[in-house]
C-alpha cells in the first residue's frame, strides 16, 4: 500500500437488507467499470422510511483505487 | 420530496441484535405518535459493554417528516 | 455511571462478517488484558476490497472503562 | 435576548426561486403552529436537479424560539 | 439506560451567574412540561457583553429523555 | 431515489450575479458531458473582491448522479 | 495570488434583502478603513425573525487581504 | 442587533479560579483598547497542570463588536 | 514545553459541584498512577438529570504528559 | 480564477522523502492524463511505520482543474 | 504561558520551497509590525499548480501573541 | 493489515528542523517501549515562536499498533 498513487471516488449504494449489503452493492456496481479498488470508508448512513418502517438503506462510501 | 416543509427530530434506539435493529426500534416507537416520516440519517453509533462483550447497541438518528 | 473516573482508549477490530462482528472482535481482544469496560462509540468504519468485493471490515471504536 | 429559555427546532423549506425563498417558506409554514420564533441559522443548502438544471432548492435551518 | 427509545431536544438557558447556572435554568424551565429527562450535553457556550463586562451567559444543551 | 447506485462529483461554479447563479452555471457546464444528475449540496461559498466590492461568487457543490 | 502574505479577518454584515446583500454591506463597510481585500469565504448564515417572517439576514465572512 | 456590521476577534484569557473568571479577564483586558464589544462565544477550554492539580485555566473566546 | 515527546490520554471526571470540580477529580485520580501531566483540554461536557435537575456533571478532558 | 467551472478530484501520493515530495508525486502522476490542474489542498497526512521508523509518507490532496 | 491575555490572528504565507518555509515567511512578515508572538497552529495547507507541478505553497496559520 | 486488532495512541513530537523530523522524533521515542507500530496520522501541527521566528515545531500524531 506504499509506492502507488491513489484516486478516491464517492459512491452511494442502496439495499433493503442493511448497511453491509448497501456497501457491497455500490462496490459491485463500480467494479463493472473500475479496476484496482483497494479500500473504502463509510462517510454517511441514511435511509428512506415508508409506512413507519425502514424501506431501504443508502450508504455513502469513499473508495480508493490505484492509478496505473 | 420537493414542495413540502420538513421537520427533523433526533431519536436514539436500542437493540441487543445490532445497528439496523436499533434504528428500526426507534422508528417503530416514533411511528406510534408521528406520521409522515420520510427519511433518517445515522448520527451516532454507540453501545454498552457488560462482562467483556457488547450488551446492547444504541444508535442515534435524525428523522425528517412532512409538516402538514 | 456517575461518581467514577473513566479512561478512554481507541481500538480497531476486523471481521469478514460485518460491522457488529468487527466491534465484538476488538472488545473480546481488549478484554483479555483490560477490565471495567463500560461503553463504546464507533468513530470510523472502513474496509479492504479484493477482487471487486469487500474482503474485510475494519471498525474503530472509542472504549470507556472505569479507573479503579 | 437574555433572561429567556429558548428551544431550537430544525426545518427544511423548499423553493424553485432560491435560497432566501426556501428559508421564508419554512418559517411561514412553521409560524402557523409555533409562536415566539426569534432567529434562525442555515445548516444545509441542497437542491434537486431535473433535465440538467436546478428544479428546486431545499434549505435546512435551525430555528430558536422562546419557551413561555 | 438500555432498552428505551430516547428523543433529544436542544435548549438554550441564560444566567448572569455562570455556565452551570444557565444549564440549570434551561432544565428547570423544560421540566415544567417535559418528563423523563435523563442526560444533557453542552453544545455551545456564549454570552452577551455590556459596558466591557459579561452581562449574562447563554449555554445551549442537547437533552435526552425517554419516549414512553 | 432508492435502488440505484450514485456517484458524487465536486464542482465550483462562478457568477457575478450571486450564489444561485453560480450553482446553475456549474450544473449547466457539467450537463454538457454528464447525464443523470439528481441532486446537489452546497459545500463552500466564496468570492473574489476587487476595488472594495464583490467581483464574482464561487460556489462549490457536490453533485450526485446515477451510475447506469 | 502567490508571493504575498495575507491576513484574514472575520466580519458579519446585515441586510433585509438577502445573503448577497449582507455580504456586500460587510465588505463596503470594511473597505472604508482596509485596503487590499482579495477574497472572502462565507462561514455562517443566520437571521432574525419578527412576526413570523425573516426581518434581516446576518452573514459572517472571513476576508483575506494582502499585508504590505 | 441588526443593521450593524460586526468584526470578530479571538482572545485567550487565564485564571486560577475557573472558566468564567478566565473569560472575564480576557474581556476586561480587551476593553482597555476596544469599544463596542457585544457578545462572545467560547471556542476552546484548556488548562495547565502542576504537581498533579490544575494550576490555571486558559479559555479562548471569539468576541464580536460593532464597526462604527 | 519544547524538546520533549508528549503522550495524550483521554479521561472523564464526575462531580455534583460543577465543571471545574469534575476536571479536578479526573486529574487527581489520574495523578495516583501517572506523573508528568502538563496540560489538559476539555473535549466534552455532559451531565445526568434526575428529578428535573442536574444530578452530576461529567467532563471529558484530553491530558498531555511527558514521556521520560 | 473567475469565470471558469472547476472540478475537484482527490488523490493520495506516496514518498519516503517527506510531505512535499508525496504531494509532487501525486500531481506528476495525475498530470499524465489530466490537464488544467490549478490548485490543491492537503486534506490528510499519514504514513507507514516499519521497524520503529517512518517507512513512507502518504499525503491526500484535493485538486481543482478547469472544465473546458 | 499563564497569567497573560493572548490575541490570535490568522495569516497565510507563501513559498516555492515548502510548508516550513511558507510558515516562516508569514511570521517574518508579521514580525515587522507585531511583537510578542508566542505560538502558531497550521490550519490550512494549499498550493498552486502550474504546468503540471507545484508552483508555490500557501500555508495558513493562527498566531497567538500577548496583549500588553 | 486485516485480521488484527489495533490500538491507537496519540503523541506529540518536537523538532527545530521541521514537520517530518518532529514526527520521527515522536516515533523514535515511542519505539523504546512500544512494539508493533504500523501507521500514523498527523492530527495537529503547531510551533513556538521566539524573537519573531519559529523556534521549534510540535506535531501531534495518532499511531496504530497491533495488539498481540
PDB file of C-alpha atoms in Angstrom, chain I residues 13 15-17 21 26 40 42 50 52 59-61:
ATOM      1  CA  UNK I  13     -14.289  13.044  35.626  1.00  0.00           C
ATOM      2  CA  UNK I  15     -18.814  15.926  40.141  1.00  0.00           C
ATOM      3  CA  UNK I  16     -22.100  17.128  41.577  1.00  0.00           C
ATOM      4  CA  UNK I  17     -20.490  20.583  42.060  1.00  0.00           C
ATOM      5  CA  UNK I  21     -14.594  20.227  40.025  1.00  0.00           C
ATOM      6  CA  UNK I  26     -10.223  13.354  36.919  1.00  0.00           C
ATOM      7  CA  UNK I  40      -5.455  19.415  29.532  1.00  0.00           C
ATOM      8  CA  UNK I  42     -11.897  19.961  27.659  1.00  0.00           C
ATOM      9  CA  UNK I  50     -32.576  13.220  37.978  1.00  0.00           C
ATOM     10  CA  UNK I  52     -35.786  17.501  36.731  1.00  0.00           C
ATOM     11  CA  UNK I  59     -16.463  16.348  31.806  1.00  0.00           C
ATOM     12  CA  UNK I  60     -14.072  14.686  29.364  1.00  0.00           C
ATOM     13  CA  UNK I  61     -10.523  16.003  29.031  1.00  0.00           C
TER      14      UNK I  61
END
